[in-house]
Amino acid sequence: MPRTLYDKIWDEHVVHTEDDGTAVLYIDRHLVHEVTSPQAFDGLTLANRKVWRLSANLAVSDHNVPTTDRSHGITDPISRLQVDTLDANCDRLGITQFKMNDRRQGIVHVIGPEQGATLPGMTVVCGDSHTSTHGAFGALAHGIGTSEVEHVLATQTLLAKKAKNLLVRVEGKLSPGCSAKDMVLAIIGKIGTAGGTGYTIEFAGSAVRALSMEGRMTVCNMAIEAGARAGLVGVDETTISYVKGRPFSPAAGLEWDQAVRYWSTLHSDAGAHFDLVVELDAAQIRPQVTWGTSPEMVLSIDGVDHTIDATGDGPVDAAFNAVKMLYPHRARLQLYQVHAVTEGTDAQATVSVRIEEDGRIATGQSADTDTVVASVKAYVNALNRLIVRRTKSAPGENVKSVNMRDA
């Protein structure tokens, strides 16, 4: 039976699956940094546990270290404590670490590929949401929480449920001036920041294959911004050439040859089933411009931004009134704006709203190809922000269960 790349990696790493779909997934590489690990190490100590597989873990301080002169150390006491704590834990437990003044030190999602610690076919986790970056190498990579960091340290496994398969295919050649970042912003502009929720995204097509490994890492890095936990690119010669000869890569000779034979199978089979397929024409992608607080608030540089500052009697008002029926409130709509890309068959409407209730002001934004849907999402986002401010007196209140297309 034809399988997707995600299916292949998942199947290779499942240790056990419960009846409800919860699986024990083996983890090949655990990248550790100073922010999400202190409590995890404390948990190991309190439970009198050791690290299950030292060689699978690689640590680096990258969130709290100076980016310029490090000769005077770290001046901020909280940042210094986090870095010192990671140093002490790695020294105590014997975990390989690139310390602050190590020449190999860098951003955790850069040092993995640089060192060959990230390899095709691996499962890679790290206590950081942008771990999806490593999917550029045909690895299943995603972020985990602090309690999961402890679980991986103790067992080298992770509890997980399999996601659905989403194929994003970009064919053709990018126009001059366009980069991998423009490509992925155009994708997010099309599917929204929740378009990948519940999916693992495979990025494919001639435009993706033409990218450098750095470009592919940029695209996969942004998978999390599209709502997906992980993004993948199939292995090809570009991938194999990049990892060859790196410190953690398989040694030249028999070990390397065996690895390459396996890596060459890491692509989706012809006829493999995807739950959703999204296609873009690379030639139609223009340099992208973002604004506001969400990556889905994006326009091509030659797109047209129209702003509408008021509502009237129409479907948007009907949708707002439907939400009011589900959640009676006294909030007053102060501002309603629609920023619309008017060109192309997949025109997006990005909606911003501002509401006020009893002196409290909240804003909400959302985007969709359907203006009414985008409007309701933005309105509900704003209402939820108001509710958060009142949870101390009315805990548990929310409107997040509203079905946007039925409202």
Coordinates of C-alpha atoms in Angstrom, one line a residue:
M1 CA 0.0 0.0 0.0
P2 CA 1.5 3.4 -1.0
R3 CA 2.5 5.5 2.0
T4 CA 3.2 9.2 2.6
L5 CA 6.6 10.2 4.0
Y6 CA 4.9 11.0 7.3
D7 CA 3.4 7.5 7.4
K8 CA 6.7 5.9 6.8
I9 CA 8.6 7.7 9.6
W10 CA 5.7 7.2 12.0
D11 CA 5.4 3.5 11.3
E12 CA 9.2 3.0 11.8
H13 CA 9.0 4.6 15.2
V14 CA 5.8 3.3 16.8
V15 CA 6.5 1.1 19.8
H16 CA 2.9 0.5 20.9
T17 CA -0.5 1.9 20.1
E18 CA -3.5 2.0 22.4
D19 CA -7.1 1.4 21.3
D20 CA -7.8 5.2 21.4
G21 CA -4.9 5.8 18.9
T22 CA -2.4 7.0 21.6
A23 CA 1.0 5.7 20.6
V24 CA 4.4 5.3 22.2
L25 CA 6.8 6.8 19.7
Y26 CA 10.5 6.2 19.8
I27 CA 12.6 9.4 19.7
D28 CA 15.9 9.3 17.8
R29 CA 17.2 12.8 18.7
H30 CA 16.3 15.1 21.7
L31 CA 17.6 18.6 21.5
V32 CA 17.8 20.4 24.8
H33 CA 18.1 24.1 25.7
E34 CA 18.1 26.1 28.9
V35 CA 14.5 27.4 29.0
T36 CA 12.3 24.3 29.0
S37 CA 14.7 21.8 30.7
P38 CA 15.3 22.9 34.3
Q39 CA 12.0 21.5 35.7
A40 CA 12.5 18.3 33.6
F41 CA 15.9 17.7 35.1
D42 CA 14.4 18.3 38.6
G43 CA 11.7 15.8 37.8
L44 CA 14.4 13.2 37.0
T45 CA 16.2 13.9 40.2
L46 CA 13.1 13.7 42.4
A47 CA 12.1 10.4 40.8
N48 CA 15.7 9.1 41.1
R49 CA 15.8 8.4 37.4
K50 CA 18.7 8.5 34.9
V51 CA 18.8 9.7 31.3
W52 CA 17.8 6.6 29.3
R53 CA 20.0 7.1 26.3
L54 CA 22.7 9.8 26.7
S55 CA 23.9 9.7 23.1
A56 CA 20.4 10.6 21.8
N57 CA 20.5 13.9 23.6
L58 CA 22.3 17.1 22.5
A59 CA 22.1 20.3 24.6
V60 CA 22.9 23.9 23.8
S61 CA 22.2 27.3 25.5
D62 CA 20.7 29.6 22.9
H63 CA 17.8 31.6 24.3
N64 CA 19.6 33.6 27.0
V65 CA 23.1 34.0 25.7
P66 CA 24.5 37.3 24.5
T67 CA 24.6 37.7 20.7
T68 CA 27.6 40.0 20.7
D69 CA 30.4 40.3 23.3
R70 CA 30.4 37.3 25.7
S71 CA 33.7 38.2 27.5
H72 CA 31.8 39.5 30.5
G73 CA 29.4 36.7 30.7
I74 CA 25.6 37.1 31.1
T75 CA 24.6 40.2 33.1
D76 CA 20.9 39.4 33.5
P77 CA 20.6 37.2 36.7
I78 CA 17.6 35.1 35.5
S79 CA 19.2 34.4 32.1
R80 CA 22.5 33.5 33.8
L81 CA 20.8 31.2 36.2
Q82 CA 19.0 29.3 33.4
V83 CA 22.3 28.9 31.4
D84 CA 24.3 27.9 34.6
T85 CA 21.6 25.3 35.5
L86 CA 21.8 23.7 32.1
D87 CA 25.5 23.5 32.3
A88 CA 25.3 21.9 35.8
N89 CA 22.7 19.4 34.7
C90 CA 24.6 18.3 31.6
D91 CA 27.9 18.0 33.5
R92 CA 26.2 16.0 36.2
L93 CA 24.4 13.6 33.9
G94 CA 27.0 13.4 31.1
I95 CA 24.9 14.9 28.3
T96 CA 26.8 16.3 25.3
Q97 CA 26.5 20.1 25.4
F98 CA 27.7 23.0 23.4
K99 CA 28.3 25.6 26.1
M100 CA 28.1 29.3 25.6
N101 CA 31.7 29.8 24.5
D102 CA 32.0 26.6 22.5
R103 CA 32.6 27.4 18.8
R104 CA 29.9 25.0 17.9
Q105 CA 27.3 26.9 20.0
G106 CA 24.4 28.4 18.1
I107 CA 20.6 28.4 17.7
V108 CA 19.4 24.9 18.6
H109 CA 17.6 24.5 15.3
V110 CA 20.8 25.4 13.4
I111 CA 23.4 23.4 15.3
G112 CA 21.4 20.2 14.8
P113 CA 21.7 20.3 11.0
E114 CA 25.2 21.9 11.1
Q115 CA 26.6 19.0 13.2
G116 CA 24.7 16.3 11.4
A117 CA 22.7 15.6 14.6
T118 CA 19.6 16.0 12.5
L119 CA 19.4 13.2 9.9
P120 CA 16.8 12.0 7.4
G121 CA 14.2 9.5 8.8
M122 CA 14.7 10.6 12.4
T123 CA 12.2 11.6 15.0
V124 CA 13.4 14.8 16.5
V125 CA 12.0 16.7 19.5
C126 CA 12.9 19.8 21.4
G127 CA 11.2 22.0 24.0
D128 CA 10.6 24.7 21.4
S129 CA 7.7 25.1 18.9
H130 CA 9.9 25.7 15.9
T131 CA 11.5 22.3 16.0
S132 CA 9.5 21.7 12.8
T133 CA 12.6 23.3 11.1
H134 CA 14.3 19.9 11.1
G135 CA 11.6 18.4 9.0
A136 CA 13.5 19.9 6.0
F137 CA 15.7 16.9 6.3
G138 CA 12.9 14.3 5.9
A139 CA 12.7 14.0 9.7
L140 CA 9.6 14.0 11.8
A141 CA 10.3 16.9 14.1
H142 CA 8.2 18.9 16.4
G143 CA 8.2 20.8 19.7
I144 CA 7.3 19.4 23.1
G145 CA 6.4 20.7 26.6
T146 CA 8.5 20.6 29.7
S147 CA 6.8 17.5 31.1
E148 CA 7.4 15.8 27.8
V149 CA 11.1 16.8 27.9
E150 CA 11.3 14.9 31.2
H151 CA 9.5 11.9 29.7
V152 CA 11.9 11.8 26.7
L153 CA 14.9 12.1 29.0
A154 CA 13.7 9.2 31.1
T155 CA 12.3 6.8 28.4
Q156 CA 13.5 8.1 25.0
T157 CA 9.9 7.8 23.9
L158 CA 6.9 10.2 23.6
L159 CA 3.2 9.7 23.9
A160 CA 1.5 11.0 20.7
K161 CA -1.5 10.6 18.4
K162 CA -1.0 10.4 14.7
A163 CA -2.0 13.5 12.7
K164 CA -3.6 13.7 9.3
N165 CA -1.6 14.1 6.1
L166 CA -1.6 17.5 4.3
L167 CA 0.3 17.9 1.0
V168 CA 1.2 21.5 0.0
R169 CA 2.5 21.3 -3.6
V170 CA 4.3 24.3 -5.1
E171 CA 5.1 23.9 -8.7
G172 CA 7.0 26.1 -11.1
K173 CA 9.8 28.7 -10.5
L174 CA 9.8 31.5 -8.0
S175 CA 9.9 35.0 -9.5
P176 CA 13.1 37.1 -9.1
G177 CA 13.1 38.7 -5.7
C178 CA 11.1 35.9 -4.1
S179 CA 12.6 33.6 -1.4
A180 CA 11.6 30.6 0.6
K181 CA 10.1 32.9 3.2
D182 CA 7.8 34.5 0.5
M183 CA 6.7 31.0 -0.5
V184 CA 5.7 29.9 3.0
L185 CA 4.0 33.2 3.8
A186 CA 2.0 32.8 0.6
I187 CA 1.0 29.3 1.8
I188 CA 0.0 30.7 5.2
G189 CA -1.9 33.5 3.5
K190 CA -3.8 30.9 1.5
I191 CA -4.6 28.3 4.3
G192 CA -4.5 30.6 7.4
T193 CA -2.7 30.1 10.7
A194 CA -5.1 27.3 11.5
G195 CA -5.0 25.6 8.1
G196 CA -2.5 23.0 9.2
T197 CA -4.1 22.3 12.6
G198 CA -4.4 18.5 13.1
Y199 CA -2.1 17.8 10.1
T200 CA 1.5 17.1 9.4
I201 CA 2.4 19.1 6.3
E202 CA 4.6 17.7 3.5
F203 CA 5.9 20.5 1.3
A204 CA 6.5 19.2 -2.2
G205 CA 6.7 20.2 -5.9
S206 CA 9.4 21.5 -8.2
A207 CA 9.6 24.9 -6.4
V208 CA 10.3 23.2 -3.1
R209 CA 12.8 20.8 -4.6
A210 CA 14.7 23.8 -6.1
L211 CA 15.2 25.3 -2.6
S212 CA 18.5 25.0 -0.8
M213 CA 18.5 23.2 2.5
E214 CA 18.4 26.5 4.3
G215 CA 15.4 27.5 2.2
R216 CA 13.7 24.2 3.1
M217 CA 14.4 24.8 6.8
T218 CA 12.8 28.2 6.5
V219 CA 9.6 26.7 5.0
C220 CA 9.4 23.9 7.6
N221 CA 10.2 26.3 10.4
M222 CA 7.0 28.2 9.5
A223 CA 4.8 25.0 9.5
I224 CA 4.0 25.7 13.1
E225 CA 2.8 29.2 12.1
A226 CA 0.3 27.5 9.8
G227 CA -1.1 25.5 12.7
A228 CA 0.7 22.3 12.0
R229 CA 2.9 20.7 14.6
A230 CA 5.4 19.4 12.0
G231 CA 6.4 20.0 8.4
L232 CA 8.4 17.7 6.1
V233 CA 10.3 17.7 2.8
G234 CA 11.2 14.5 1.0
V235 CA 14.8 13.4 0.8
D236 CA 16.8 14.0 -2.4
E237 CA 20.4 14.6 -3.5
T238 CA 20.3 18.1 -2.0
T239 CA 19.5 16.6 1.4
I240 CA 22.2 13.9 1.2
S241 CA 24.9 16.3 0.0
Y242 CA 24.2 18.6 2.9
V243 CA 24.6 16.0 5.7
K244 CA 27.6 14.2 4.2
G245 CA 30.7 14.4 6.2
R246 CA 29.2 16.3 9.2
P247 CA 30.4 15.3 12.7
F248 CA 27.4 13.3 13.8
S249 CA 26.6 11.9 10.3
P250 CA 27.3 8.2 9.5
A251 CA 31.0 7.5 8.8
A252 CA 32.2 7.1 5.2
G253 CA 32.1 3.6 3.9
L254 CA 29.6 0.8 4.6
E255 CA 27.7 2.8 7.3
W256 CA 27.2 5.8 5.0
D257 CA 26.2 3.6 2.0
Q258 CA 23.6 1.8 4.1
A259 CA 22.2 5.1 5.4
V260 CA 21.9 6.6 1.9
R261 CA 20.1 3.5 0.7
Y262 CA 17.5 4.0 3.5
W263 CA 17.3 7.7 3.1
S264 CA 16.6 7.4 -0.6
T265 CA 13.2 5.7 0.3
L266 CA 12.1 8.7 2.4
H267 CA 9.6 10.3 0.0
S268 CA 5.9 9.8 -0.4
D269 CA 5.0 6.9 -2.7
A270 CA 3.1 7.5 -5.9
G271 CA -0.6 7.2 -5.1
A272 CA -0.2 7.7 -1.4
H273 CA -3.3 9.2 0.2
F274 CA -3.3 12.7 1.6
D275 CA -6.3 13.9 3.6
L276 CA -5.9 17.4 2.1
V277 CA -4.0 18.8 -0.9
V278 CA -3.2 22.5 -1.4
E279 CA -1.5 23.6 -4.6
L280 CA 0.2 26.9 -5.5
D281 CA 1.8 28.2 -8.6
A282 CA 5.3 29.5 -7.7
A283 CA 5.3 31.9 -10.6
Q284 CA 2.3 33.6 -9.1
I285 CA 3.9 34.2 -5.8
R286 CA 5.2 37.8 -5.2
P287 CA 7.3 39.1 -2.4
Q288 CA 5.1 39.1 0.7
V289 CA 4.4 41.8 3.3
T290 CA 3.1 41.0 6.8
W291 CA 1.6 43.3 9.4
G292 CA -0.2 43.1 12.7
T293 CA 0.2 40.2 15.1
S294 CA -0.4 37.1 12.9
P295 CA 1.4 35.5 10.0
E296 CA -1.9 35.2 8.2
M297 CA -2.1 39.0 8.0
V298 CA -0.1 38.9 4.8
L299 CA -0.3 40.5 1.3
S300 CA 1.8 40.2 -1.8
I301 CA 3.7 43.4 -2.3
D302 CA 1.5 44.3 -5.3
G303 CA -1.7 43.3 -3.6
V304 CA -4.5 45.8 -2.8
D305 CA -5.5 46.6 0.7
H306 CA -9.0 47.9 1.0
T307 CA -10.2 49.0 4.5
I308 CA -13.9 49.1 5.5
D309 CA -14.5 50.9 8.8
A310 CA -18.1 50.2 9.5
T311 CA -20.8 47.5 9.3
G312 CA -24.3 47.8 7.8
D313 CA -27.2 45.4 7.4
G314 CA -25.9 42.3 5.8
P315 CA -24.4 38.8 6.4
V316 CA -21.6 39.9 8.7
D317 CA -24.2 41.6 11.0
A318 CA -26.3 38.5 10.9
A319 CA -23.2 36.4 11.9
F320 CA -22.4 38.8 14.8
N321 CA -25.9 38.6 16.0
A322 CA -25.8 34.8 15.9
V323 CA -22.8 34.9 18.2
K324 CA -24.6 37.3 20.5
M325 CA -27.5 34.8 20.8
L326 CA -25.0 32.1 21.8
Y327 CA -23.2 34.4 24.2
P328 CA -25.2 37.4 25.4
H329 CA -22.9 40.3 26.2
R330 CA -22.8 44.1 26.4
A331 CA -19.8 44.5 24.2
R332 CA -19.9 47.4 21.7
L333 CA -18.2 47.1 18.3
Q334 CA -15.9 50.0 18.0
L335 CA -14.0 49.1 14.9
Y336 CA -14.5 46.6 12.0
Q337 CA -11.9 46.5 9.2
V338 CA -11.6 44.2 6.2
H339 CA -8.2 44.1 4.5
A340 CA -8.8 42.3 1.2
V341 CA -6.5 41.0 -1.4
T342 CA -8.6 41.6 -4.5
E343 CA -6.5 39.7 -7.1
G344 CA -6.7 36.0 -7.9
T345 CA -9.2 33.3 -7.4
D346 CA -8.1 32.7 -3.8
A347 CA -8.6 36.2 -2.5
Q348 CA -8.2 36.5 1.2
A349 CA -10.1 38.7 3.6
T350 CA -8.2 39.6 6.8
V351 CA -10.6 41.1 9.4
S352 CA -9.8 43.2 12.4
V353 CA -12.3 44.1 15.1
R354 CA -12.2 46.1 18.3
I355 CA -14.8 45.8 21.0
E356 CA -15.5 47.6 24.3
E357 CA -17.3 46.4 27.4
D358 CA -17.4 48.2 30.7
G359 CA -14.3 50.1 29.9
R360 CA -12.4 47.0 28.8
I361 CA -11.1 47.0 25.2
A362 CA -10.2 43.9 23.2
T363 CA -9.2 43.3 19.6
G364 CA -9.3 40.2 17.4
Q365 CA -8.0 39.3 14.0
S366 CA -8.5 36.5 11.5
A367 CA -8.4 35.6 7.8
D368 CA -10.3 33.4 5.5
T369 CA -11.4 33.3 1.8
D370 CA -14.9 33.9 3.2
T371 CA -15.3 37.4 4.7
V372 CA -18.1 36.4 6.9
V373 CA -16.1 33.5 8.4
A374 CA -13.1 35.7 8.9
S375 CA -15.3 38.3 10.6
V376 CA -16.9 35.8 13.0
K377 CA -13.5 34.4 13.9
A378 CA -12.1 37.8 14.6
Y379 CA -15.2 38.7 16.7
V380 CA -15.0 35.6 18.7
N381 CA -11.2 36.1 19.3
A382 CA -12.0 39.5 20.7
L383 CA -14.8 38.2 22.9
N384 CA -12.5 35.5 24.3
R385 CA -10.0 38.2 25.2
L386 CA -12.6 40.0 27.1
I387 CA -13.7 36.8 28.8
V388 CA -10.1 36.1 29.9
R389 CA -10.1 39.4 31.8
R390 CA -13.2 38.3 33.6
T391 CA -12.3 34.7 34.4
K392 CA -11.4 35.6 38.0
S393 CA -15.1 36.4 38.7
A394 CA -16.6 34.0 36.1
P395 CA -14.3 31.0 35.6
G396 CA -14.9 28.6 32.7
E397 CA -16.7 31.0 30.4
N398 CA -15.8 30.9 26.7
V399 CA -17.2 31.0 23.2
K400 CA -14.4 29.0 21.5
S401 CA -16.8 26.2 20.6
V402 CA -18.7 28.4 18.1
N403 CA -18.8 26.7 14.6
M404 CA -17.6 29.6 12.4
R405 CA -19.3 28.3 9.3
D406 CA -22.6 27.7 11.0
A407 CA -22.8 31.0 13.0

